[in-house]
Amino acid sequence: MSKREIKVYSDLSGANAVWADKIRKLREEKGIVMLNLIGSPGCGKTTLLEKTVESLTAKQRFAVLEGDIATTRDAERLHKLGVMVSQLVTKGACHLSAKLVHKAFVDLPLDELDMVIVENVGNLVCPAGMDIGETAKVAVLSVAEGEDKPAKYPRLFREAKGVVITKTDLLPYVSFNMEACLDDIKQINGTIPVIKVSAKDGSGMGEWVKFLTSFSKNQH
Amino acid sequence: MSKREIKVYSDLSGANAVWADKIRKLREEKGIVMLNLIGSPGCGKTTLLEKTVESLTAKQRFAVLEGDIATTRDAERLHKLGVMVSQLVTKGACHLSAKLVHKAFVDLPLDELDMVIVENVGNLVCPAGMDIGETAKVAVLSVAEGEDKPAKYPRLFREAKGVVITKTDLLPYVSFNMEACLDDIKQINGTIPVIKVSAKDGSGMGEWVKFLTSFSKNQH
């Protein structure tokens, strides 16, 4: 054996924790809340954000980081509405890494922001266990997906600090047992807030914006 | 350096290929078609299978392998209908591995089967790149998810040998541009068959069963 020191190569999740901690520290220095929206492909994350822009702009200075595997479509949708938005393209990876988020985060005008909303890659599984230095993970579930998803994908609902149930305007047309869903969420994560919204008909949107701003010390 | 032989530890994806090849070889020996259904959580995979049981039973001797992260709910749904079904619980993993599928596959009465349908873990990303020795991957997309999903998650739609667009009964209530969706699929994967179904009102179900049986040499 040679006498040279043993080199230690951290695994990827270890490296992720380092980047997540950098984000967390910088966030706390700057007083910025970061919310990490996680849900299935097509659960309505981007549409929810589109419909949130107007009322949130009145209360918070915010930017959006849009996660996607391959395209810049979602960022373009929000850019059209005048939102400060960056696109994080994972090139095939199933979740955002803290390193990629950090890269985009430090490029934001942090002194002019109260809040950064991260829309993660559409996926109920992989982003749930990944620390990106966020203030809170928020689970997004559409009624079109069925009430059994919290029980089937418990990790996200356990890690989240809030659940938003989207597309409630579809309730008359889909089979979705709200009571069973709420029971399962309660069993997984106690008294976590659950907000029911329809970005289409606007119901619940006030409560949703109130929930978002509840994380922020900077109320305008 | 010692003289003993160097031990080689394959990485996980290498090991996966070994198990996938075992399944493929055994499948071919037994003349069994294996279809790997992949789609988002809540895109309607299990409901589609529930509504497929009766007409497929008349044409094929089949079994189902149900992938799930944490529960046995989906297998129970199919078991109730008299389907030969096993549950593959990944304990947190975001896709089925060939090793786990192999374990369940060899326990099936292979001499009595024409077809095995695998319902993968609900995820548009991770299962797309994973070989489980299947005859074909089939992408499942619900109209509630939006027409942009093939462009945003291209790998699955590139790897698939067919696409099934589910929940067409919801078309009047959601914003889903079918033409744009079909255009994107065509751009990604040429003339791949696309079947539009509603498990709720039954439309397209005949075409879906015809598509499934088209892979099988054993027509009854």
mmCIF file of N, CA and C in Angstrom, chain A residues 40-43 45-46 67-71 73-74 77 92-94 119-126 142 144-149 151-154 167 169-170 172-175 184 200, chain B residues 40-43 45-46 67-71 73-74 77 92-94 119-126 142 144-149 151-154 167 169-170 172-175 184 200:
data_model
loop_
_atom_site.group_PDB
_atom_site.id
_atom_site.type_symbol
_atom_site.label_atom_id
_atom_site.label_comp_id
_atom_site.label_asym_id
_atom_site.label_seq_id
_atom_site.Cartn_x
_atom_site.Cartn_y
_atom_site.Cartn_z
ATOM 1 N N SER A 40 -47.268 14.830 -10.633
ATOM 2 C CA SER A 40 -47.199 14.037 -11.867
ATOM 3 C C SER A 40 -47.122 14.933 -13.100
ATOM 4 N N PRO A 41 -46.654 14.391 -14.203
ATOM 5 C CA PRO A 41 -46.796 15.109 -15.477
ATOM 6 C C PRO A 41 -48.271 15.412 -15.708
ATOM 7 N N GLY A 42 -48.565 16.643 -16.057
ATOM 8 C CA GLY A 42 -49.946 16.980 -16.406
ATOM 9 C C GLY A 42 -50.885 17.171 -15.230
ATOM 10 N N CYS A 43 -50.349 17.305 -14.009
ATOM 11 C CA CYS A 43 -51.242 17.514 -12.863
ATOM 12 C C CYS A 43 -51.657 18.975 -12.760
ATOM 13 N N LYS A 45 -49.380 21.857 -12.749
ATOM 14 C CA LYS A 45 -48.466 22.760 -12.035
ATOM 15 C C LYS A 45 -48.292 24.093 -12.775
ATOM 16 N N THR A 46 -48.013 24.021 -14.072
ATOM 17 C CA THR A 46 -47.735 25.253 -14.824
ATOM 18 C C THR A 46 -48.984 26.117 -14.954
ATOM 19 N N GLY A 67 -38.489 23.321 -14.039
ATOM 20 C CA GLY A 67 -37.750 22.097 -14.354
ATOM 21 C C GLY A 67 -38.401 21.349 -15.500
ATOM 22 N N ASP A 68 -37.609 20.867 -16.428
ATOM 23 C CA ASP A 68 -38.147 20.062 -17.523
ATOM 24 C C ASP A 68 -37.059 19.139 -18.032
ATOM 25 N N ILE A 69 -37.486 18.026 -18.596
ATOM 26 C CA ILE A 69 -36.533 17.046 -19.104
ATOM 27 C C ILE A 69 -35.894 17.516 -20.400
ATOM 28 N N ALA A 70 -36.717 18.106 -21.265
ATOM 29 C CA ALA A 70 -36.230 18.301 -22.635
ATOM 30 C C ALA A 70 -36.582 19.643 -23.268
ATOM 31 N N THR A 71 -37.602 20.341 -22.761
ATOM 32 C CA THR A 71 -38.078 21.516 -23.492
ATOM 33 C C THR A 71 -38.066 22.782 -22.632
ATOM 34 N N ARG A 73 -40.832 24.795 -22.912
ATOM 35 C CA ARG A 73 -42.224 25.211 -23.104
ATOM 36 C C ARG A 73 -42.836 25.903 -21.886
ATOM 37 N N ASP A 74 -42.601 25.336 -20.699
ATOM 38 C CA ASP A 74 -43.266 25.875 -19.509
ATOM 39 C C ASP A 74 -42.739 27.267 -19.167
ATOM 40 N N ARG A 77 -44.338 29.801 -21.347
ATOM 41 C CA ARG A 77 -45.714 30.127 -20.935
ATOM 42 C C ARG A 77 -45.718 31.202 -19.843
ATOM 43 N N GLY A 92 -32.970 14.579 -19.552
ATOM 44 C CA GLY A 92 -33.313 13.176 -19.315
ATOM 45 C C GLY A 92 -33.457 12.794 -17.861
ATOM 46 N N ALA A 93 -32.859 13.552 -16.946
ATOM 47 C CA ALA A 93 -32.938 13.170 -15.534
ATOM 48 C C ALA A 93 -34.347 13.420 -14.998
ATOM 49 N N CYS A 94 -34.735 12.576 -14.045
ATOM 50 C CA CYS A 94 -36.127 12.529 -13.601
ATOM 51 C C CYS A 94 -36.435 13.506 -12.478
ATOM 52 N N GLU A 119 -40.744 24.718 -10.074
ATOM 53 C CA GLU A 119 -41.630 23.657 -10.577
ATOM 54 C C GLU A 119 -40.741 22.501 -10.985
ATOM 55 N N ASN A 120 -40.787 21.426 -10.220
ATOM 56 C CA ASN A 120 -39.914 20.296 -10.483
ATOM 57 C C ASN A 120 -40.372 19.533 -11.736
ATOM 58 N N VAL A 121 -39.548 18.621 -12.197
ATOM 59 C CA VAL A 121 -39.899 17.727 -13.306
ATOM 60 C C VAL A 121 -41.159 16.933 -12.924
ATOM 61 N N GLY A 122 -42.055 16.737 -13.862
ATOM 62 C CA GLY A 122 -43.286 15.992 -13.590
ATOM 63 C C GLY A 122 -42.987 14.562 -13.204
ATOM 64 N N ASN A 123 -43.192 14.254 -11.919
ATOM 65 C CA ASN A 123 -42.788 12.952 -11.403
ATOM 66 C C ASN A 123 -43.199 12.883 -9.936
ATOM 67 N N LEU A 124 -43.963 11.868 -9.571
ATOM 68 C CA LEU A 124 -44.402 11.744 -8.176
ATOM 69 C C LEU A 124 -43.368 11.041 -7.304
ATOM 70 N N VAL A 125 -42.332 10.497 -7.923
ATOM 71 C CA VAL A 125 -41.431 9.627 -7.176
ATOM 72 C C VAL A 125 -40.087 10.309 -6.902
ATOM 73 N N CYS A 126 -39.336 10.532 -7.963
ATOM 74 C CA CYS A 126 -37.918 10.868 -7.810
ATOM 75 C C CYS A 126 -37.653 12.208 -7.119
ATOM 76 N N SER A 142 -53.815 16.126 -9.131
ATOM 77 C CA SER A 142 -55.072 16.492 -9.802
ATOM 78 C C SER A 142 -56.131 15.427 -9.553
ATOM 79 N N ALA A 144 -58.027 14.210 -11.569
ATOM 80 C CA ALA A 144 -58.062 13.264 -12.691
ATOM 81 C C ALA A 144 -57.172 12.047 -12.439
ATOM 82 N N GLU A 145 -56.230 12.176 -11.493
ATOM 83 C CA GLU A 145 -55.298 11.071 -11.230
ATOM 84 C C GLU A 145 -55.871 10.006 -10.304
ATOM 85 N N GLY A 146 -56.932 10.331 -9.589
ATOM 86 C CA GLY A 146 -57.513 9.350 -8.670
ATOM 87 C C GLY A 146 -57.068 9.586 -7.239
ATOM 88 N N GLU A 147 -57.950 9.202 -6.305
ATOM 89 C CA GLU A 147 -57.722 9.510 -4.893
ATOM 90 C C GLU A 147 -56.671 8.616 -4.246
ATOM 91 N N ASP A 148 -56.240 7.569 -4.959
ATOM 92 C CA ASP A 148 -55.334 6.605 -4.329
ATOM 93 C C ASP A 148 -53.859 7.013 -4.385
ATOM 94 N N LYS A 149 -53.546 8.141 -5.008
ATOM 95 C CA LYS A 149 -52.136 8.474 -5.215
ATOM 96 C C LYS A 149 -51.343 8.755 -3.926
ATOM 97 N N ALA A 151 -51.622 7.316 -1.052
ATOM 98 C CA ALA A 151 -51.279 6.009 -0.475
ATOM 99 C C ALA A 151 -50.262 5.269 -1.343
ATOM 100 N N LYS A 152 -50.345 5.464 -2.666
ATOM 101 C CA LYS A 152 -49.453 4.729 -3.559
ATOM 102 C C LYS A 152 -48.077 5.378 -3.687
ATOM 103 N N TYR A 153 -48.006 6.686 -3.447
ATOM 104 C CA TYR A 153 -46.732 7.406 -3.546
ATOM 105 C C TYR A 153 -46.516 8.180 -2.241
ATOM 106 N N PRO A 154 -46.389 7.447 -1.126
ATOM 107 C CA PRO A 154 -46.453 8.116 0.185
ATOM 108 C C PRO A 154 -45.296 9.072 0.480
ATOM 109 N N LYS A 167 -57.609 20.901 -10.428
ATOM 110 C CA LYS A 167 -58.632 20.487 -11.411
ATOM 111 C C LYS A 167 -59.933 20.049 -10.751
ATOM 112 N N ASP A 169 -62.621 21.373 -10.933
ATOM 113 C CA ASP A 169 -63.732 21.534 -11.881
ATOM 114 C C ASP A 169 -64.070 20.226 -12.593
ATOM 115 N N LEU A 170 -63.133 19.266 -12.588
ATOM 116 C CA LEU A 170 -63.383 17.963 -13.241
ATOM 117 C C LEU A 170 -64.108 16.978 -12.331
ATOM 118 N N PRO A 172 -67.104 16.493 -11.290
ATOM 119 C CA PRO A 172 -68.336 15.829 -11.745
ATOM 120 C C PRO A 172 -68.095 14.759 -12.815
ATOM 121 N N TYR A 173 -66.936 14.789 -13.444
ATOM 122 C CA TYR A 173 -66.712 13.910 -14.607
ATOM 123 C C TYR A 173 -65.737 12.769 -14.347
ATOM 124 N N VAL A 174 -65.121 12.764 -13.160
ATOM 125 C CA VAL A 174 -64.155 11.706 -12.855
ATOM 126 C C VAL A 174 -64.578 11.008 -11.564
ATOM 127 N N SER A 175 -64.029 9.810 -11.389
ATOM 128 C CA SER A 175 -64.298 9.105 -10.145
ATOM 129 C C SER A 175 -63.167 9.445 -9.182
ATOM 130 N N ASP A 184 -56.316 9.477 3.584
ATOM 131 C CA ASP A 184 -54.982 8.917 3.339
ATOM 132 C C ASP A 184 -53.896 9.962 3.619
ATOM 133 N N LYS A 200 -59.101 26.635 -13.551
ATOM 134 C CA LYS A 200 -60.036 26.937 -14.641
ATOM 135 C C LYS A 200 -61.171 27.847 -14.173
ATOM 136 N N SER B 40 -47.933 8.111 -16.634
ATOM 137 C CA SER B 40 -47.949 8.883 -15.390
ATOM 138 C C SER B 40 -48.802 8.204 -14.323
ATOM 139 N N PRO B 41 -48.574 8.574 -13.064
ATOM 140 C CA PRO B 41 -49.524 8.158 -12.039
ATOM 141 C C PRO B 41 -50.915 8.683 -12.409
ATOM 142 N N GLY B 42 -51.909 7.834 -12.323
ATOM 143 C CA GLY B 42 -53.277 8.289 -12.568
ATOM 144 C C GLY B 42 -53.658 8.471 -14.019
ATOM 145 N N CYS B 43 -52.855 7.945 -14.953
ATOM 146 C CA CYS B 43 -53.224 8.106 -16.369
ATOM 147 C C CYS B 43 -54.261 7.064 -16.775
ATOM 148 N N LYS B 45 -53.980 3.442 -16.250
ATOM 149 C CA LYS B 45 -53.464 2.124 -16.657
ATOM 150 C C LYS B 45 -54.291 0.976 -16.060
ATOM 151 N N THR B 46 -54.531 1.042 -14.769
ATOM 152 C CA THR B 46 -55.225 -0.065 -14.105
ATOM 153 C C THR B 46 -56.683 -0.138 -14.558
ATOM 154 N N GLY B 67 -46.826 -3.248 -11.161
ATOM 155 C CA GLY B 67 -45.741 -2.556 -10.466
ATOM 156 C C GLY B 67 -46.284 -1.464 -9.572
ATOM 157 N N ASP B 68 -45.758 -1.360 -8.365
ATOM 158 C CA ASP B 68 -46.173 -0.283 -7.475
ATOM 159 C C ASP B 68 -45.047 -0.004 -6.487
ATOM 160 N N ILE B 69 -45.034 1.222 -5.996
ATOM 161 C CA ILE B 69 -43.985 1.615 -5.050
ATOM 162 C C ILE B 69 -44.227 1.035 -3.669
ATOM 163 N N ALA B 70 -45.482 1.051 -3.255
ATOM 164 C CA ALA B 70 -45.729 0.784 -1.836
ATOM 165 C C ALA B 70 -46.936 -0.105 -1.534
ATOM 166 N N THR B 71 -47.879 -0.217 -2.459
ATOM 167 C CA THR B 71 -49.125 -0.910 -2.089
ATOM 168 C C THR B 71 -49.440 -2.075 -3.026
ATOM 169 N N ARG B 73 -52.717 -2.356 -4.023
ATOM 170 C CA ARG B 73 -54.079 -1.963 -4.410
ATOM 171 C C ARG B 73 -54.439 -2.366 -5.836
ATOM 172 N N ASP B 74 -53.515 -2.137 -6.782
ATOM 173 C CA ASP B 74 -53.857 -2.392 -8.180
ATOM 174 C C ASP B 74 -54.038 -3.881 -8.444
ATOM 175 N N ARG B 77 -57.394 -4.959 -7.334
ATOM 176 C CA ARG B 77 -58.470 -4.571 -8.256
ATOM 177 C C ARG B 77 -58.631 -5.608 -9.373
ATOM 178 N N GLY B 92 -40.118 1.923 -3.057
ATOM 179 C CA GLY B 92 -39.583 3.272 -3.240
ATOM 180 C C GLY B 92 -38.949 3.523 -4.594
ATOM 181 N N ALA B 93 -38.533 2.471 -5.284
ATOM 182 C CA ALA B 93 -37.866 2.683 -6.577
ATOM 183 C C ALA B 93 -38.878 3.138 -7.626
ATOM 184 N N CYS B 94 -38.394 3.946 -8.561
ATOM 185 C CA CYS B 94 -39.277 4.660 -9.481
ATOM 186 C C CYS B 94 -39.598 3.869 -10.737
ATOM 187 N N GLU B 119 -47.782 -3.716 -15.806
ATOM 188 C CA GLU B 119 -48.113 -2.308 -15.555
ATOM 189 C C GLU B 119 -46.992 -1.740 -14.713
ATOM 190 N N ASN B 120 -46.189 -0.880 -15.315
ATOM 191 C CA ASN B 120 -45.031 -0.337 -14.611
ATOM 192 C C ASN B 120 -45.464 0.675 -13.550
ATOM 193 N N VAL B 121 -44.526 1.095 -12.720
ATOM 194 C CA VAL B 121 -44.755 2.155 -11.734
ATOM 195 C C VAL B 121 -45.170 3.429 -12.472
ATOM 196 N N GLY B 122 -46.120 4.160 -11.928
ATOM 197 C CA GLY B 122 -46.588 5.394 -12.560
ATOM 198 C C GLY B 122 -45.483 6.425 -12.650
ATOM 199 N N ASN B 123 -44.981 6.643 -13.862
ATOM 200 C CA ASN B 123 -43.800 7.495 -14.045
ATOM 201 C C ASN B 123 -43.543 7.599 -15.543
ATOM 202 N N LEU B 124 -43.469 8.810 -16.053
ATOM 203 C CA LEU B 124 -43.215 8.990 -17.495
ATOM 204 C C LEU B 124 -41.730 8.968 -17.819
ATOM 205 N N VAL B 125 -40.885 8.977 -16.811
ATOM 206 C CA VAL B 125 -39.457 9.163 -17.057
ATOM 207 C C VAL B 125 -38.672 7.859 -16.878
ATOM 208 N N CYS B 126 -38.590 7.403 -15.643
ATOM 209 C CA CYS B 126 -37.628 6.360 -15.286
ATOM 210 C C CYS B 126 -37.850 5.010 -15.983
ATOM 211 N N SER B 142 -53.084 10.211 -20.613
ATOM 212 C CA SER B 142 -54.496 10.618 -20.508
ATOM 213 C C SER B 142 -54.673 12.040 -21.027
ATOM 214 N N ALA B 144 -56.281 14.266 -19.741
ATOM 215 C CA ALA B 144 -56.237 15.217 -18.620
ATOM 216 C C ALA B 144 -54.831 15.750 -18.380
ATOM 217 N N GLU B 145 -53.821 15.077 -18.918
ATOM 218 C CA GLU B 145 -52.430 15.504 -18.692
ATOM 219 C C GLU B 145 -51.969 16.608 -19.647
ATOM 220 N N GLY B 146 -52.687 16.789 -20.736
ATOM 221 C CA GLY B 146 -52.275 17.822 -21.692
ATOM 222 C C GLY B 146 -51.515 17.237 -22.866
ATOM 223 N N GLU B 147 -51.659 17.909 -24.006
ATOM 224 C CA GLU B 147 -51.113 17.387 -25.261
ATOM 225 C C GLU B 147 -49.598 17.536 -25.373
ATOM 226 N N ASP B 148 -48.994 18.269 -24.426
ATOM 227 C CA ASP B 148 -47.556 18.553 -24.559
ATOM 228 C C ASP B 148 -46.655 17.457 -23.999
ATOM 229 N N LYS B 149 -47.230 16.407 -23.433
ATOM 230 C CA LYS B 149 -46.402 15.411 -22.748
ATOM 231 C C LYS B 149 -45.452 14.628 -23.672
ATOM 232 N N ALA B 151 -43.829 15.686 -26.270
ATOM 233 C CA ALA B 151 -42.674 16.556 -26.527
ATOM 234 C C ALA B 151 -41.830 16.761 -25.270
ATOM 235 N N LYS B 152 -42.496 16.781 -24.103
ATOM 236 C CA LYS B 152 -41.775 17.045 -22.860
ATOM 237 C C LYS B 152 -41.095 15.799 -22.292
ATOM 238 N N TYR B 153 -41.617 14.635 -22.636
ATOM 239 C CA TYR B 153 -41.050 13.372 -22.138
ATOM 240 C C TYR B 153 -40.795 12.467 -23.343
ATOM 241 N N PRO B 154 -39.897 12.878 -24.239
ATOM 242 C CA PRO B 154 -39.811 12.201 -25.552
ATOM 243 C C PRO B 154 -39.290 10.765 -25.483
ATOM 244 N N LYS B 167 -58.956 8.245 -21.383
ATOM 245 C CA LYS B 167 -59.914 9.214 -20.809
ATOM 246 C C LYS B 167 -60.444 10.186 -21.859
ATOM 247 N N ASP B 169 -63.268 10.466 -22.835
ATOM 248 C CA ASP B 169 -64.569 11.007 -22.391
ATOM 249 C C ASP B 169 -64.422 12.378 -21.725
ATOM 250 N N LEU B 170 -63.204 12.700 -21.278
ATOM 251 C CA LEU B 170 -62.980 14.009 -20.631
ATOM 252 C C LEU B 170 -62.679 15.126 -21.634
ATOM 253 N N PRO B 172 -64.357 16.955 -23.664
ATOM 254 C CA PRO B 172 -65.136 18.201 -23.629
ATOM 255 C C PRO B 172 -64.793 19.109 -22.445
ATOM 256 N N TYR B 173 -64.147 18.579 -21.417
ATOM 257 C CA TYR B 173 -63.956 19.336 -20.169
ATOM 258 C C TYR B 173 -62.519 19.764 -19.924
ATOM 259 N N VAL B 174 -61.601 19.325 -20.776
ATOM 260 C CA VAL B 174 -60.193 19.696 -20.581
ATOM 261 C C VAL B 174 -59.674 20.368 -21.847
ATOM 262 N N SER B 175 -58.574 21.074 -21.688
ATOM 263 C CA SER B 175 -57.962 21.675 -22.858
ATOM 264 C C SER B 175 -56.887 20.706 -23.359
ATOM 265 N N ASP B 184 -46.822 15.756 -32.536
ATOM 266 C CA ASP B 184 -45.602 15.567 -31.744
ATOM 267 C C ASP B 184 -45.192 14.095 -31.716
ATOM 268 N N LYS B 200 -64.221 4.462 -19.678
ATOM 269 C CA LYS B 200 -65.506 4.800 -19.046
ATOM 270 C C LYS B 200 -66.680 4.556 -20.008
#
